[in-house]
Coordinates of C-alpha atoms in Angstrom, one line a residue:
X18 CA -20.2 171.1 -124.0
X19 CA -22.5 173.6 -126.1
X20 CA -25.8 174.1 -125.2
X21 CA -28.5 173.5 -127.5
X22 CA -32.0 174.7 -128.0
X23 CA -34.3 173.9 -125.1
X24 CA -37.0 171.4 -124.8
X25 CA -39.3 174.6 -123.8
X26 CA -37.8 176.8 -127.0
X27 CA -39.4 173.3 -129.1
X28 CA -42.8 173.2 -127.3
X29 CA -43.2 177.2 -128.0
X30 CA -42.7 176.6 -131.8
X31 CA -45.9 174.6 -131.5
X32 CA -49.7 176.3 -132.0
X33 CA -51.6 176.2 -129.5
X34 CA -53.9 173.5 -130.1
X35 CA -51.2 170.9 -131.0
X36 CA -49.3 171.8 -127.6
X37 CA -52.9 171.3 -126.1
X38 CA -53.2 168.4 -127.5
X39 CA -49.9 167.1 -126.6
X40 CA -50.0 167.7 -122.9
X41 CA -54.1 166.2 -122.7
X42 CA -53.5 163.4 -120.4
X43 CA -55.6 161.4 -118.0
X44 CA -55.3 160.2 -114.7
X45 CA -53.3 157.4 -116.4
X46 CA -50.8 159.2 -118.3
X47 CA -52.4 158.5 -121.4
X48 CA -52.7 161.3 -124.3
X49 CA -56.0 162.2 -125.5
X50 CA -55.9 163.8 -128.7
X51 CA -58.4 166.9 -129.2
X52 CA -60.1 167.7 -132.2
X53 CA -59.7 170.8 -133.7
X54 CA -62.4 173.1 -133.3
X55 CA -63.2 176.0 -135.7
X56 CA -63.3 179.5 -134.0
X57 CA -66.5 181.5 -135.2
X58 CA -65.4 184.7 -137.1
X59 CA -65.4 187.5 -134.4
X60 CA -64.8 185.3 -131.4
X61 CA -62.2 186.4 -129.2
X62 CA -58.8 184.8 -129.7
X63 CA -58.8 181.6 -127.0
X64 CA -56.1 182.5 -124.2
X65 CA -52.8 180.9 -125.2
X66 CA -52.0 177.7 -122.6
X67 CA -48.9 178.7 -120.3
X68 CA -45.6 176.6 -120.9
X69 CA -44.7 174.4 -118.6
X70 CA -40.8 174.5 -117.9
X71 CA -39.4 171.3 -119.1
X72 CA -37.4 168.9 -116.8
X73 CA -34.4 168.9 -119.0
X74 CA -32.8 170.9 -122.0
X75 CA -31.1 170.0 -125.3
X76 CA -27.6 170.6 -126.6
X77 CA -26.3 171.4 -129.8
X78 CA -23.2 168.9 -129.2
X79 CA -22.0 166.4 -131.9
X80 CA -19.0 165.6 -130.2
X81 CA -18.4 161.6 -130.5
X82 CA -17.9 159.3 -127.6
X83 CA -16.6 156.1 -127.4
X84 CA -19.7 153.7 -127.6
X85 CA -20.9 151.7 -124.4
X86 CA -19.9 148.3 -126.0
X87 CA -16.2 149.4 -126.4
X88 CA -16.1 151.0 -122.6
X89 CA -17.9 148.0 -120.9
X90 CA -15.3 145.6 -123.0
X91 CA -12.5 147.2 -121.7
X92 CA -13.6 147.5 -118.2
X93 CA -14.4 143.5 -118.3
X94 CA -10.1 143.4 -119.5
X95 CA -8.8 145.6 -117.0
X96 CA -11.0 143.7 -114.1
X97 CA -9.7 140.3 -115.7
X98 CA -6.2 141.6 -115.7
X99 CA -6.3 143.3 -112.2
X100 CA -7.6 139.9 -111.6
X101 CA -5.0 137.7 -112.6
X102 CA -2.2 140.5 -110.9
X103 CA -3.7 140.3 -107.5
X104 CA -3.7 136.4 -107.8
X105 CA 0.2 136.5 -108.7
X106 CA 0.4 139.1 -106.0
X107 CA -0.6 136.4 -103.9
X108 CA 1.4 133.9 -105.2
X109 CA 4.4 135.8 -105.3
X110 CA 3.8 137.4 -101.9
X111 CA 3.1 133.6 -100.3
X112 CA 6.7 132.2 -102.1
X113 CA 8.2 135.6 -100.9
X114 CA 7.2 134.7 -97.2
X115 CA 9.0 131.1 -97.9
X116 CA 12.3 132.4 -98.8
X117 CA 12.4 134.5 -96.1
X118 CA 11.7 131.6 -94.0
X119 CA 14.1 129.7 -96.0
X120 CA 16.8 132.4 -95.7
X121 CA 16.6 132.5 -92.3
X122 CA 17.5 128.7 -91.5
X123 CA 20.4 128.7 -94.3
X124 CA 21.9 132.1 -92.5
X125 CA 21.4 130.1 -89.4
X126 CA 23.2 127.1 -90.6
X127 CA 26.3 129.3 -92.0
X128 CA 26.8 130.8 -89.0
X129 CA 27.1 127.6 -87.2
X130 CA 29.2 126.0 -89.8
X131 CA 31.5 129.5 -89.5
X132 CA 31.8 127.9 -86.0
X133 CA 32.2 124.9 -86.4
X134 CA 35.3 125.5 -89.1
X135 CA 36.9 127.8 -86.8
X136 CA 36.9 125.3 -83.7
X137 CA 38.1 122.8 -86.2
X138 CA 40.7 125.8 -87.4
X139 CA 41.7 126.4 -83.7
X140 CA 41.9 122.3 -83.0
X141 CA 44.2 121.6 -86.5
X142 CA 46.4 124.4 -85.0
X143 CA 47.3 122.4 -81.6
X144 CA 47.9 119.6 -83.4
X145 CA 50.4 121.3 -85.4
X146 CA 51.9 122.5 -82.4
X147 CA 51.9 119.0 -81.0
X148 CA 53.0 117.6 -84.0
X149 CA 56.1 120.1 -83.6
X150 CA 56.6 120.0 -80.6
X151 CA 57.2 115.7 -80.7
X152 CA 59.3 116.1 -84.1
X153 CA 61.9 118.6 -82.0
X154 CA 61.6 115.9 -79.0
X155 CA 62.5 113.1 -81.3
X156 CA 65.3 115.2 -82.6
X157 CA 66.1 115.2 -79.2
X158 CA 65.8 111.5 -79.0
X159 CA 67.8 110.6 -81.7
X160 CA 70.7 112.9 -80.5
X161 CA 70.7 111.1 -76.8
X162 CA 70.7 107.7 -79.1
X163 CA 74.2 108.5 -79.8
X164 CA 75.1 108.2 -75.9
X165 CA 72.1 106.0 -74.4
X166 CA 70.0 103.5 -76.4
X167 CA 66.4 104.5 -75.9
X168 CA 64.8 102.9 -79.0
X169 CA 61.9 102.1 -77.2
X170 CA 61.3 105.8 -76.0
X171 CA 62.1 106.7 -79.7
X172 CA 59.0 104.0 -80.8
X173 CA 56.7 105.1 -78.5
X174 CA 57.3 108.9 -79.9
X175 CA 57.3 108.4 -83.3
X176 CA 53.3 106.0 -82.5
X177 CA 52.5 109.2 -81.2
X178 CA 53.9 111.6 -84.4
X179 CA 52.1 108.8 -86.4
X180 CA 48.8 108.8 -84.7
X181 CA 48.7 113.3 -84.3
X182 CA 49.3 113.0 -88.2
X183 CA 46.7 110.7 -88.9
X184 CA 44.4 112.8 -86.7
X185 CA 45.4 116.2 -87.9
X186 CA 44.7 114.9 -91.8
X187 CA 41.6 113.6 -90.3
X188 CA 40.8 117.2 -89.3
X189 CA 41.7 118.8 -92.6
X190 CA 39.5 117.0 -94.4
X191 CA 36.6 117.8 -92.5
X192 CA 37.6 121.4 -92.5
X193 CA 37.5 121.3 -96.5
X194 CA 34.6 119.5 -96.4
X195 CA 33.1 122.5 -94.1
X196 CA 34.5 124.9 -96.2
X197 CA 33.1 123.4 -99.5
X198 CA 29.6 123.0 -97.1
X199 CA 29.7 126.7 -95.7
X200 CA 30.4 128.1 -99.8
X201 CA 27.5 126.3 -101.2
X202 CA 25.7 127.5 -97.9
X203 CA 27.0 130.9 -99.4
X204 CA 25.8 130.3 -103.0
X205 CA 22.6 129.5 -101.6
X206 CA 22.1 132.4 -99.8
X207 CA 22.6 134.6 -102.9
X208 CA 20.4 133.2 -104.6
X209 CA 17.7 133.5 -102.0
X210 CA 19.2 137.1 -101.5
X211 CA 18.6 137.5 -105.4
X212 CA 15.3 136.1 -105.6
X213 CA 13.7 138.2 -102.8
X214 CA 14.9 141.4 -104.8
X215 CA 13.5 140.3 -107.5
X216 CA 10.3 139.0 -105.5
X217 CA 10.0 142.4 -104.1
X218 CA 10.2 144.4 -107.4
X219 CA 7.3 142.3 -108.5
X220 CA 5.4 143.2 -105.6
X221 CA 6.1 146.9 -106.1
X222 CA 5.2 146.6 -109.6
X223 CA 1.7 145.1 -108.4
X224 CA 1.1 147.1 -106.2
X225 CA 1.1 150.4 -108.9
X226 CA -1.0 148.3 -110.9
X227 CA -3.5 148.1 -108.2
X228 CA -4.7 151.8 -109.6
X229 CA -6.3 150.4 -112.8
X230 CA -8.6 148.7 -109.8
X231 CA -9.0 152.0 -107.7
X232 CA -9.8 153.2 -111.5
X233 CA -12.5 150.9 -112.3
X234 CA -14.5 151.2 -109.1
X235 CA -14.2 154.9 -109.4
X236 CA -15.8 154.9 -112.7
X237 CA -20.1 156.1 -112.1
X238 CA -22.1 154.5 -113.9
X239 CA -25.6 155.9 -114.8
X240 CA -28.7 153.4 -115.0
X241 CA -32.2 154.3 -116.8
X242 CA -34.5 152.0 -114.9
X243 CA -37.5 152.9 -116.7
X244 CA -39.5 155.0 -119.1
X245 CA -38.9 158.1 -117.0
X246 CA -36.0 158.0 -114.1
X247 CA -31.8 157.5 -114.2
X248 CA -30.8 156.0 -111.4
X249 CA -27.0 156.2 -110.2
X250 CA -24.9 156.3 -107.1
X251 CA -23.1 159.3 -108.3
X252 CA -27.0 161.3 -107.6
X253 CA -26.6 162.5 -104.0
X254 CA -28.1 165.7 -104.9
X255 CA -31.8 167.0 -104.8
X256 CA -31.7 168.9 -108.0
X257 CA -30.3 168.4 -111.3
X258 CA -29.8 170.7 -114.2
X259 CA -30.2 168.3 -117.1
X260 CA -29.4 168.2 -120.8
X261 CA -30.2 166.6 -123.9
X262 CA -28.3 166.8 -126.9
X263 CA -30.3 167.9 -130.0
X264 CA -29.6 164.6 -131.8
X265 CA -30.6 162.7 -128.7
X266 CA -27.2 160.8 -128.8
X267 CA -25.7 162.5 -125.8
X268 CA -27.2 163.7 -122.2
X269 CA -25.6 165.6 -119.3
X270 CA -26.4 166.1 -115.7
X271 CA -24.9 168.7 -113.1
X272 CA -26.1 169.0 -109.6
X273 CA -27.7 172.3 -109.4
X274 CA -30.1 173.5 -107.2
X275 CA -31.9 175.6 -109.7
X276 CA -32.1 172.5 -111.6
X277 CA -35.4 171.3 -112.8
X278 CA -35.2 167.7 -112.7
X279 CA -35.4 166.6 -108.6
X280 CA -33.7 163.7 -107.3
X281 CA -34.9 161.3 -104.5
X282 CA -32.4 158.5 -103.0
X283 CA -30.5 158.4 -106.3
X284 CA -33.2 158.6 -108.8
X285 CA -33.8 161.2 -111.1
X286 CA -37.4 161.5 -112.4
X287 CA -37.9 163.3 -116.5
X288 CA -41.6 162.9 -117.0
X289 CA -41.5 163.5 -120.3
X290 CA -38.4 161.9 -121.2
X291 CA -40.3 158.7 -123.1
X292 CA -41.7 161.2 -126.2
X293 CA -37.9 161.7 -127.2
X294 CA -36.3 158.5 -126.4
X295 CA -38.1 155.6 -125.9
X296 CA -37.0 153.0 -123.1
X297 CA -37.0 149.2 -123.5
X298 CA -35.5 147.7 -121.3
X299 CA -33.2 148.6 -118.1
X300 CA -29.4 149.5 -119.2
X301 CA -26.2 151.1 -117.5
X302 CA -24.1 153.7 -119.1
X303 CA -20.7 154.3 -118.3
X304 CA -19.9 158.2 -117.4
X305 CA -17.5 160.4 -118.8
X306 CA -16.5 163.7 -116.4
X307 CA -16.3 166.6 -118.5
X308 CA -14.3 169.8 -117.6
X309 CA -17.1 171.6 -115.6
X310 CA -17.9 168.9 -113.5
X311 CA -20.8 167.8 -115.7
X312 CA -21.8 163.8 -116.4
X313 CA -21.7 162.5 -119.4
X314 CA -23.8 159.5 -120.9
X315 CA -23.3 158.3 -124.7
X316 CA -27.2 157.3 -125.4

């Protein structure tokens, strides 16, 4: 930002007497306006009044800023936004904490049914082999019919063959009922699977978000508090060079240690701020960084 004339260049364009009358005060800060008295003709000159350096200086720049209504409005939206992210955040993180839970006890209940089917796998198999074995022996039968009549052996066998098949279909239906359990099981699972992904890209994407929060708390703000003091938690130096822009619209401030405004627990006093902009009622203004680390307030 350009520098503009100084507040001490604009009191020096004054005469004397209006300067002096100017800077009368009394005890209470009130200005007392002299009256003009006429200098006999050859009386010495009266001693010109030494300048006091001002608190603060003026700059020449016009450059536009975006007004305070427009920054405040979109603070209040990014809050309200962060706002409604770190609820779903929540939300999403609480539902994401269920699945899991969830997942858990269904990959638990496959890998008993996975079990179960093989036991019922390895069961179906020995009554295949039974069932085998007692067709062969009734082959066997039937052959020693020819020379001895064992009908009654035969009987009993072919009970059994009757009773192992009846068992062993038994068997295979529970074993496709496993296997239609243990593939929605499956199913199931991928879907949880798929959700959690999805669940967790959410929660990544939150989480970037969170900057526009770290963003908003990082943004100073500068308070005038009365007639003659800023107030801000950004002021945590003693000294302040300070400047005013020639239109009044804009001031800056830079910690400086030449400065000539002085700063006490965040509150920087300008005596004479009031005779160029006069102060209402308490207001914040949002800060804009510029380049050279100075602070910029839109007025």
């Amino acid at each position: 930002m350009m520098r503009g004339t100084s507040l001490q260049d604009m009191v020096k364009s004054f005469s004397s007497d209006e300067f002096a009358e100017m800077m009368s005060k009394n005890d209470e800060g009130e200005v007392k306006v002299k009256k003009k008295t006429a200098i006999p003709k050859g009386a010495p000159m009266p001693k010109k009044v030494p300048v006091k350096k001002e608190q603060f200086e003026t700059t020449g720049s016009n450059e536009e800023m975006i007004p305070l209504s427009e920054h405040n409005e979109k603070m209040k939206k990014q809050e309200t936004k962060y706002e409604k992210l770190e609820k779903k955040y929540k939300d999403l993180s609480e539902t994401n904490k269920g699945n899991k839970s969830e997942l858990a006890k269904v990959t638990k209940a496959l890998d008993t049914e996975k079990e179960r089917k093989e036991e019922a796998e390895r069961k179906a198999t020995e009554l295949g082999k039974k069932y085998a074995d007692a067709t062969d022996e009734i082959k066997d039968l039937k052959k020693a019919i020819e020379k001895n009549d064992n009908s009654d052996v035969i009987k009993e066998k072919e009970d059994e063959i009757a009773r192992l098949n009846r068992i062993l279909k038994e068997k295979e239906s529970k074993l496709k009922e496993k296997e239609e359990q243990i593939k929605s099981l499956e199913e199931e699972r991928d879907s949880l699977d798929s959700n959690n992904k999805q669940l967790m890209e959410e929660i990544e994407s939150l989480k970037k978000e969170d900057v526009v929060k770290a963003e908003i708390d990082q943004s100073p703000i500068i308070t005038r508090i009365s007639a003659t003091e800023f107030q801000s938690l950004s002021f945590n130096s003693a000294r302040y060079r300070v400047f005013l822009s020639r239109d009044c619209r804009f001031m800056t401030f830079k910690a400086d240690i030449m400065g000539s405004a002085t700063c006490k627990n965040g509150t920087i006093m300008l005596p004479t701020l009031a005779n160029f902009i006069p102060f209402t009622e308490k207001k914040d203004y949002g800060v804009q960084l510029t380049a050279n680390g100075e602070m910029l307030i839109y007025l």
